[in-house]
Coordinates of C-alpha atoms and ligand atoms in Angstrom, one line a residue:
M199 CA -18.2 7.8 -24.8
E200 CA -14.0 8.6 -26.0
R201 CA -11.0 9.1 -23.4
K202 CA -8.0 10.1 -24.8
N203 CA -4.5 8.7 -25.0
A204 CA -2.5 11.0 -22.0
W205 CA 0.5 10.0 -24.0
E206 CA -0.7 11.8 -26.9
S207 CA -1.3 15.2 -24.9
Y208 CA 2.5 14.7 -23.8
D209 CA 5.0 17.7 -25.0
T210 CA 8.9 16.9 -24.3
E211 CA 8.4 18.8 -21.0
T212 CA 5.6 16.9 -19.8
Y213 CA 7.1 13.9 -21.1
I214 CA 10.3 14.1 -18.9
Q215 CA 8.2 14.5 -15.6
V216 CA 6.4 12.2 -16.3
F217 CA 9.3 9.5 -16.9
A218 CA 10.7 11.4 -13.6
F219 CA 8.1 11.1 -11.5
A220 CA 8.1 7.4 -12.0
E221 CA 11.3 6.9 -11.2
Q222 CA 11.3 8.7 -7.8
Y223 CA 8.0 6.3 -7.4
R224 CA 9.7 3.5 -8.8
K225 CA 13.0 4.0 -6.1
F226 CA 10.4 4.5 -3.9
I227 CA 8.5 1.1 -3.8
S228 CA 11.9 -0.4 -4.3
E229 CA 12.7 1.0 -0.6
N230 CA 10.1 0.4 1.3
K231 CA 7.6 -2.8 1.2
T232 CA 5.4 -3.0 4.6
E233 CA 2.8 -0.3 5.8
R234 CA 6.1 0.4 8.5
E235 CA 8.7 0.9 6.0
C236 CA 6.1 3.2 4.0
T237 CA 5.0 5.0 7.0
A238 CA 8.7 5.1 8.1
A239 CA 9.6 7.3 4.7
A240 CA 6.7 9.0 4.8
V241 CA 7.5 10.9 8.0
E242 CA 11.0 11.8 7.0
L243 CA 9.7 13.4 3.4
A244 CA 7.1 15.4 5.8
K245 CA 9.9 16.1 7.7
E246 CA 11.6 17.6 5.2
A247 CA 9.0 19.5 4.0
G248 CA 8.0 21.4 7.1
Y249 CA 5.8 18.7 9.0
R250 CA 5.7 18.8 12.1
D251 CA 4.5 15.8 14.6
L252 CA 1.5 16.2 15.6
Y253 CA 1.7 14.9 19.1
G254 CA 5.1 17.0 20.1
V255 CA 3.0 20.1 19.3
V256 CA 0.5 19.2 21.4
E257 CA 2.4 18.4 24.1
Q258 CA 4.3 21.8 24.3
G259 CA 1.3 23.7 23.5
I260 CA 1.8 25.0 20.8
A261 CA -1.7 26.5 19.0
L262 CA -1.6 26.0 15.3
K263 CA -2.6 28.7 12.6
P264 CA -3.3 28.1 9.0
G265 CA -0.5 27.3 6.6
D266 CA 0.7 25.0 9.6
R267 CA 1.6 21.4 9.0
V268 CA 1.5 18.5 10.6
Y269 CA 1.4 14.3 11.1
A270 CA 0.3 12.1 13.3
V271 CA 1.7 8.2 13.2
N272 CA -0.3 5.6 14.3
M273 CA 1.2 2.1 15.8
N274 CA 4.3 2.7 13.4
K275 CA 2.0 1.7 10.5
S276 CA -0.1 4.6 9.2
I277 CA 0.4 8.1 9.3
A278 CA -1.9 10.9 8.7
L279 CA -0.4 14.2 7.6
F280 CA -2.6 17.8 7.6
E281 CA -2.3 21.3 6.5
I282 CA -4.2 23.7 7.8
G283 CA -6.2 25.5 5.6
T284 CA -6.8 29.6 5.9
E285 CA -11.1 28.5 6.0
P286 CA -12.1 27.8 9.0
I287 CA -11.8 23.4 9.7
E288 CA -15.0 22.8 10.4
N289 CA -15.7 23.7 6.8
G290 CA -14.1 20.1 5.6
L291 CA -11.2 19.0 4.9
N292 CA -9.7 17.9 1.1
I293 CA -8.8 14.6 2.2
L294 CA -6.7 11.7 0.5
G295 CA -6.9 8.6 1.4
A296 CA -4.6 5.0 -0.3
H297 CA -3.7 2.0 1.6
I298 CA 0.1 1.4 2.3
D299 CA -0.4 -2.5 3.2
S300 CA 0.0 -5.2 0.5
P301 CA -0.4 -9.3 0.2
R302 CA 2.2 -11.4 1.5
L303 CA 3.5 -14.1 3.8
D304 CA 3.8 -13.0 7.6
I305 CA 6.2 -15.8 9.5
K306 CA 4.3 -17.1 12.1
Q307 CA 4.7 -17.2 16.2
D308 CA 6.7 -20.3 16.3
P309 CA 7.9 -20.5 12.7
L310 CA 11.2 -22.0 13.2
Y311 CA 11.6 -25.5 12.2
E312 CA 14.0 -28.3 10.5
D313 CA 12.8 -31.2 8.7
T314 CA 15.8 -33.5 6.3
G315 CA 18.3 -31.2 7.2
L316 CA 17.0 -28.2 5.8
A317 CA 15.2 -25.4 8.2
F318 CA 12.6 -23.5 7.2
L319 CA 10.2 -20.5 8.3
N320 CA 6.8 -21.1 8.7
T321 CA 4.2 -18.5 7.3
H322 CA 0.6 -17.8 7.5
Y323 CA -0.4 -15.6 4.1
Y324 CA -1.8 -12.1 4.5
G325 CA -5.1 -10.4 1.8
G326 CA -6.0 -12.5 -1.3
I327 CA -2.8 -14.0 -3.4
K328 CA -2.8 -17.0 -5.7
K329 CA -0.6 -19.4 -3.4
Y330 CA 1.4 -21.2 -6.4
Q331 CA 2.8 -17.2 -7.9
W332 CA 4.3 -17.5 -4.8
T333 CA 7.0 -20.2 -5.4
A334 CA 10.4 -20.7 -7.3
R335 CA 10.9 -16.7 -6.8
P336 CA 13.6 -15.0 -5.0
M337 CA 11.9 -13.7 -1.5
A338 CA 13.4 -10.6 0.8
L339 CA 12.2 -10.8 4.6
H340 CA 11.6 -7.7 5.9
G341 CA 9.9 -6.3 9.6
V342 CA 10.7 -5.5 12.8
V343 CA 11.2 -7.7 16.5
A344 CA 9.8 -6.1 19.4
L345 CA 12.3 -7.0 22.3
K346 CA 11.5 -7.8 26.1
D347 CA 13.2 -4.4 27.1
G348 CA 11.2 -2.3 24.6
Q349 CA 14.3 -1.9 22.0
T350 CA 12.8 -2.9 18.4
V351 CA 15.0 -4.5 15.7
R352 CA 14.5 -3.7 12.2
I353 CA 15.2 -6.9 9.8
C354 CA 15.8 -6.9 6.3
I355 CA 17.4 -9.8 4.3
G356 CA 17.5 -10.2 0.8
E357 CA 17.2 -6.7 -1.0
D358 CA 21.1 -5.2 -0.9
E359 CA 22.9 -6.9 -3.7
T360 CA 25.2 -8.3 -1.3
D361 CA 22.9 -10.9 0.7
P362 CA 20.9 -13.5 0.1
I363 CA 17.5 -13.9 -0.7
V364 CA 15.1 -16.4 0.5
G365 CA 11.9 -18.9 -1.3
I366 CA 9.6 -21.4 -1.2
S367 CA 10.1 -24.4 -3.1
D368 CA 8.1 -25.3 -5.9
L369 CA 7.1 -29.4 -7.3
L370 CA 8.9 -30.4 -10.4
I371 CA 6.5 -30.9 -13.7
H372 CA 8.2 -34.7 -13.8
L373 CA 6.4 -35.3 -10.7
A374 CA 3.7 -32.9 -11.3
S375 CA 1.1 -34.7 -13.0
K376 CA -1.3 -35.0 -9.5
Q377 CA -0.7 -31.5 -8.7
M378 CA -1.5 -30.3 -12.3
Q379 CA -5.4 -32.5 -12.3
K380 CA -6.2 -30.1 -9.2
S381 CA -8.0 -26.9 -9.1
G382 CA -5.8 -23.6 -8.9
T383 CA -7.1 -22.8 -5.2
D384 CA -5.7 -26.2 -4.0
V385 CA -2.8 -26.7 -6.4
V386 CA -0.2 -25.2 -3.2
A387 CA -1.9 -25.3 -0.2
G388 CA -1.5 -21.9 2.0
E389 CA -0.2 -24.2 5.0
D390 CA 2.4 -25.6 2.7
L391 CA 4.5 -22.3 1.9
N392 CA 7.7 -22.6 4.0
V393 CA 10.1 -20.4 3.1
L394 CA 13.5 -22.5 3.2
V395 CA 16.1 -20.7 5.0
G396 CA 19.5 -22.5 5.4
S397 CA 21.1 -26.3 4.8
I398 CA 24.8 -25.7 7.3
P399 CA 24.2 -28.1 10.4
A400 CA 26.2 -26.0 13.6
A401 CA 29.0 -28.1 14.9
A402 CA 27.8 -30.3 17.2
E403 CA 29.4 -33.3 18.9
E404 CA 28.4 -36.9 17.6
E405 CA 25.9 -37.7 20.6
E406 CA 23.9 -34.4 19.9
K407 CA 23.2 -34.5 16.5
K408 CA 20.1 -36.6 16.4
E409 CA 18.1 -35.0 18.9
K410 CA 19.6 -31.3 17.9
R411 CA 17.8 -28.9 15.1
L412 CA 21.4 -28.4 14.4
V413 CA 20.8 -26.3 11.2
A414 CA 18.0 -24.2 12.7
D415 CA 20.6 -23.9 15.4
N416 CA 22.6 -22.2 12.7
I417 CA 20.3 -20.2 11.6
L418 CA 19.6 -18.7 14.9
S419 CA 23.0 -18.3 15.4
I420 CA 23.5 -16.5 12.4
L421 CA 20.2 -14.4 13.3
H422 CA 22.3 -13.9 16.8
T423 CA 25.5 -12.3 15.6
K424 CA 23.8 -10.0 12.8
Y425 CA 21.0 -8.6 15.2
G426 CA 21.1 -9.5 18.4
I427 CA 17.9 -11.8 18.5
E428 CA 17.2 -15.3 20.2
E429 CA 14.5 -17.8 19.1
E430 CA 11.6 -16.7 21.4
D431 CA 12.0 -13.0 20.0
F432 CA 10.2 -14.3 17.4
L433 CA 7.1 -14.2 19.5
S434 CA 6.7 -10.8 18.9
A435 CA 8.1 -10.3 15.7
E436 CA 6.5 -8.8 12.5
I437 CA 8.3 -10.2 9.7
E438 CA 6.7 -10.1 6.0
V439 CA 8.3 -12.6 3.1
V440 CA 7.9 -10.3 0.4
P441 CA 9.4 -10.2 -3.2
A442 CA 12.4 -9.4 -3.5
G443 CA 14.3 -6.9 -5.6
P444 CA 13.6 -3.4 -7.3
A445 CA 10.4 -2.5 -9.4
R446 CA 11.7 -1.9 -13.0
D447 CA 10.9 0.2 -15.7
Y448 CA 8.6 -2.1 -18.0
G449 CA 7.5 -2.3 -21.7
I450 CA 10.8 -1.7 -24.1
D451 CA 9.3 1.6 -24.4
K452 CA 9.7 2.1 -20.6
S453 CA 5.7 3.0 -20.7
M454 CA 5.2 0.9 -17.0
I455 CA 6.9 -0.6 -14.4
A456 CA 6.5 -3.4 -12.7
G457 CA 7.0 -4.4 -9.0
Y458 CA 5.7 -5.9 -5.8
G459 CA 2.6 -3.8 -3.8
Q460 CA 1.9 -1.9 -6.7
D461 CA -1.9 -1.5 -4.4
D462 CA -2.2 0.1 -3.4
R463 CA 1.4 2.1 -3.3
V464 CA 1.1 3.4 -6.4
C465 CA -1.9 5.2 -4.9
A466 CA 0.1 6.1 -1.7
Y467 CA 3.0 7.7 -3.0
P468 CA 1.1 10.1 -5.4
S469 CA -1.0 10.6 -2.6
L470 CA 1.6 11.8 0.1
I471 CA 3.7 13.9 -2.8
A472 CA 0.5 16.0 -3.8
Q473 CA 0.1 16.8 0.1
L474 CA 3.8 17.8 0.6
R475 CA 3.9 19.9 -2.4
V476 CA 0.3 21.4 -1.9
R477 CA 0.8 25.2 0.1
N478 CA -0.9 27.1 1.6
P479 CA -4.6 25.5 0.8
R480 CA -8.1 27.1 0.8
R481 CA -9.1 23.9 3.0
T482 CA -7.6 22.1 5.4
S483 CA -5.5 19.3 3.4
C484 CA -5.7 15.6 5.1
T485 CA -3.1 12.6 3.5
L486 CA -4.1 9.4 5.3
L487 CA -2.0 6.3 4.3
V488 CA -3.4 3.2 6.5
D489 CA -2.9 -1.0 7.5
K490 CA -5.0 -3.4 6.7
E491 CA -7.0 -2.8 3.6
E492 CA -5.9 -5.9 2.5
I493 CA -8.0 -8.0 5.1
G494 CA -11.0 -5.5 5.9
S495 CA -9.5 -2.9 7.2
V496 CA -9.6 -4.2 10.9
G497 CA -7.7 -3.0 14.0
A498 CA -6.6 -0.3 15.2
T499 CA -4.3 0.9 12.2
G500 CA -7.3 0.0 9.7
M501 CA -9.9 2.2 8.5
H502 CA -12.3 1.0 10.9
S503 CA -9.8 2.6 13.7
R504 CA -10.6 5.6 15.4
F505 CA -7.9 7.0 15.2
F506 CA -8.2 9.5 12.2
E507 CA -11.6 10.7 14.0
N508 CA -9.3 11.1 17.4
T509 CA -6.1 12.8 15.0
L510 CA -8.6 15.6 13.5
A511 CA -9.9 16.1 16.7
E512 CA -6.6 16.8 18.3
L513 CA -6.0 18.9 15.2
M514 CA -8.4 20.8 16.1
N515 CA -8.2 21.7 19.3
A516 CA -4.5 22.5 18.6
A517 CA -5.8 25.1 16.3
G518 CA -8.7 26.2 18.4
Q519 CA -11.2 25.3 16.8
Y520 CA -12.4 21.6 18.7
S521 CA -15.9 21.7 19.9
E522 CA -18.2 18.1 19.7
I523 CA -20.5 19.7 16.6
A524 CA -17.5 21.2 14.7
L525 CA -15.5 18.1 14.7
R526 CA -18.7 16.1 13.6
R527 CA -19.3 19.3 11.2
A528 CA -15.8 18.8 10.1
L529 CA -16.5 15.1 8.6
R530 CA -19.6 15.7 7.5
H531 CA -18.3 18.1 5.2
S532 CA -15.2 16.9 4.2
H533 CA -14.5 15.6 0.6
M534 CA -12.5 12.7 -0.6
L535 CA -10.6 10.6 -2.9
S536 CA -10.1 7.0 -0.8
S537 CA -7.9 5.6 -3.9
D538 CA -7.3 1.9 -4.7
V539 CA -6.0 0.2 -8.1
S540 CA -8.3 -0.3 -10.5
A541 CA -8.5 -3.7 -12.9
A542 CA -6.8 -2.3 -15.8
Y543 CA -8.6 -3.6 -19.1
D544 CA -6.1 -6.9 -20.3
P545 CA -6.4 -8.4 -23.7
N546 CA -5.2 -11.5 -22.9
Y547 CA -8.2 -11.9 -20.5
P548 CA -11.2 -10.3 -21.9
D549 CA -13.6 -12.6 -20.7
V550 CA -14.3 -10.8 -17.3
M551 CA -14.5 -7.5 -18.5
E552 CA -16.8 -5.0 -20.3
K553 CA -14.7 -2.9 -22.5
Q554 CA -17.2 0.1 -22.5
N555 CA -16.7 -0.2 -18.5
S556 CA -13.2 -0.7 -17.4
C557 CA -9.8 1.4 -17.3
Y558 CA -7.1 1.0 -19.6
F559 CA -3.0 2.0 -19.3
G560 CA -2.9 5.7 -20.3
K561 CA -6.1 6.9 -19.8
G562 CA -5.4 8.6 -16.4
V563 CA -6.5 8.4 -13.2
V564 CA -9.5 5.8 -12.6
F565 CA -13.1 6.8 -10.8
N566 CA -15.2 4.2 -9.7
K567 CA -18.7 5.5 -8.5
Y568 CA -19.0 2.3 -6.9
T569 CA -16.7 -1.5 -6.4
G570 CA -18.6 -4.5 -4.7
A571 CA -19.8 -7.7 -6.0
R572 CA -23.3 -9.2 -6.6
G573 CA -25.5 -6.5 -6.9
K574 CA -22.5 -3.8 -5.5
S575 CA -23.1 -5.3 -1.8
G576 CA -20.2 -3.9 0.2
S577 CA -20.5 -0.7 -2.0
N578 CA -19.6 3.4 -1.8
D579 CA -21.8 4.6 -4.2
A580 CA -20.4 8.3 -4.8
N581 CA -22.6 10.8 -5.3
A582 CA -23.4 11.8 -8.6
E583 CA -23.7 15.8 -7.6
F584 CA -19.4 14.8 -5.6
L585 CA -18.8 13.3 -9.1
G586 CA -20.0 16.2 -11.3
M587 CA -17.9 18.7 -8.9
L588 CA -15.1 16.7 -10.1
R589 CA -15.5 16.4 -13.1
R590 CA -15.6 20.1 -13.1
I591 CA -11.7 20.9 -11.0
L592 CA -10.6 18.0 -12.9
D593 CA -11.1 19.3 -16.8
E594 CA -9.9 23.1 -15.4
G595 CA -6.6 21.4 -14.0
G596 CA -6.0 19.0 -17.4
V597 CA -6.5 15.9 -15.3
A598 CA -7.3 12.4 -17.9
F599 CA -9.0 10.6 -16.1
Q600 CA -11.6 7.7 -17.0
T601 CA -14.4 5.7 -15.0
A602 CA -14.7 1.7 -15.0
E603 CA -16.0 -1.0 -12.7
L604 CA -14.4 -3.7 -11.4
G605 CA -14.1 -6.5 -14.3
K606 CA -17.6 -7.6 -15.9
V607 CA -21.2 -7.4 -13.4
D608 CA -21.4 -11.1 -11.5
A609 CA -17.8 -11.5 -12.8
G610 CA -16.3 -11.2 -8.6
G611 CA -15.7 -7.4 -6.6
G612 CA -13.9 -6.1 -4.4
G613 CA -13.9 -2.9 -1.6
T614 CA -11.9 -0.6 -0.3
I615 CA -11.8 2.1 2.1
A616 CA -14.3 4.5 1.0
Y617 CA -17.1 3.3 2.9
I618 CA -16.0 3.4 5.6
M619 CA -15.3 7.0 5.7
A620 CA -18.7 7.5 3.7
G621 CA -20.0 6.8 7.2
Y622 CA -19.3 10.0 8.8
D623 CA -21.5 11.4 5.9
M624 CA -19.1 13.1 4.2
S625 CA -18.7 13.3 0.0
V626 CA -16.3 9.9 -0.9
V627 CA -15.1 8.5 -4.1
D628 CA -13.3 5.5 -5.0
S629 CA -10.3 6.4 -7.5
G630 CA -7.2 5.0 -8.6
V631 CA -5.1 3.6 -10.9
A632 CA -5.2 1.1 -13.2
V633 CA -2.7 -2.2 -12.3
Q634 CA -2.3 -5.3 -14.2
N635 CA -1.7 -8.9 -12.3
M636 CA -2.9 -7.2 -9.3
H637 CA -2.2 -9.2 -6.0
A638 CA 0.5 -11.1 -7.9
P639 CA 3.9 -11.3 -7.0
M640 CA 5.0 -8.7 -9.8
E641 CA 1.9 -5.9 -10.4
V642 CA 2.2 -3.6 -14.0
T643 CA 1.1 0.3 -13.9
S644 CA 1.6 2.8 -16.9
K645 CA 4.1 5.5 -15.9
A646 CA 1.3 8.3 -17.1
D647 CA -1.7 7.0 -15.1
I648 CA 1.0 7.6 -12.1
Y649 CA 1.3 11.3 -13.2
E650 CA -2.2 11.6 -13.8
A651 CA -3.2 10.2 -10.0
L652 CA -0.3 12.8 -9.1
K653 CA -1.6 16.1 -10.6
C654 CA -5.4 14.7 -9.9
Y655 CA -4.3 14.7 -6.4
C656 CA -2.6 18.3 -6.7
T657 CA -6.2 19.6 -7.9
F658 CA -8.5 18.2 -5.6
L659 CA -5.8 19.7 -2.3
E660 CA -6.2 22.9 -4.2
N661 CA -9.9 23.1 -5.5
A662 CA -11.7 20.7 -3.7
Ligands
MN877 MN1 -5.4 -2.3 -2.4
MN878 MN1 -5.7 -5.4 -2.5

């Protein structure tokens, strides 16, 4: 079956819109690299668009009515946004879901040490990475330090042009003959992903020099001056080591975006913007931006948490529509696009792809009827009837879309949050944007696909 290249369908005006939206997206992912930063940015954008904090609404006993817009934040790492529809909520919601955590290195609880006059931070990687890709590149530190007095200090080092960067050393090729014989998984060990952060010793008396970590102490004193934190404060910190610097236009024709963590902000950002843009929906609209997808959607802020269900109960209660059976019905009658990135066909690595069932840059938003591995294990297998309905509204909305599998049968596999939501008996399909270099420190996407994703999400919220 032939799927058209979306670029060929754009007139001048659309072309300008495609590039303008890509630029907004490029800025968003340059400024917001962690789940906490994405959540905070989403709250800001939501407030500007007239959203109110659901918990505040509940506390004040305000009754919600159709057209009202509210959001709920979970532990500063995930967010749910709703606009109440004109239909009863028990008829079901139209839900967009995506994740805002990305593979990275987290610093350990007791991270700081010194070796031969160099100060390092110990890390433990998060999500699936090829460890050797994270050496010899500019890195930044993003995160928070929660103090004993309840205050939280935001940390960001390595993004401002005047900031220093940090990084992980690589072994020089001249001495790497033994290393180059190792298998890819062993080229760099997870335990060796130590971030170099300093080399100047603090001033000290001659007799102190032997037993003290003077370089580490100097780092602590810099951190104390800048952030008011002490070494013990690392015990209650969440600091992520991520690639430093902004996302960039990619390709001589600027048709693509290169940047860190587009899995899955390339779905999260268009979902968020669609949620803010679509007004007065018939069915209650919802966008869920969740954490912990890369490690199995676990914990309070992952999709397996009761956060969504609890929040929906609060929303229905505030709208005067709550009962246990109405909540169950709302879940069962909901429609969801569970958005995550798909592996773009890459002519450099044709062996792992089946050409006819791969997704391609420029051919629009991707639908994966199923994901999983080894005979679809772990997959949500979307219902054919639901896909039929989606084809109708996407064709009517003029949205470019394609279908794909994640690689050849038995080449590997993956999963997303779709199967978790499907457990509520709702209609869910995996969808999203094609990405090259998935999980590498620099991922690549097509601007046409990002624009088609936005169109798809708006169409879905209005018509599903
Ligand atoms: Mn993902
Ligand atoms: Mn991923």
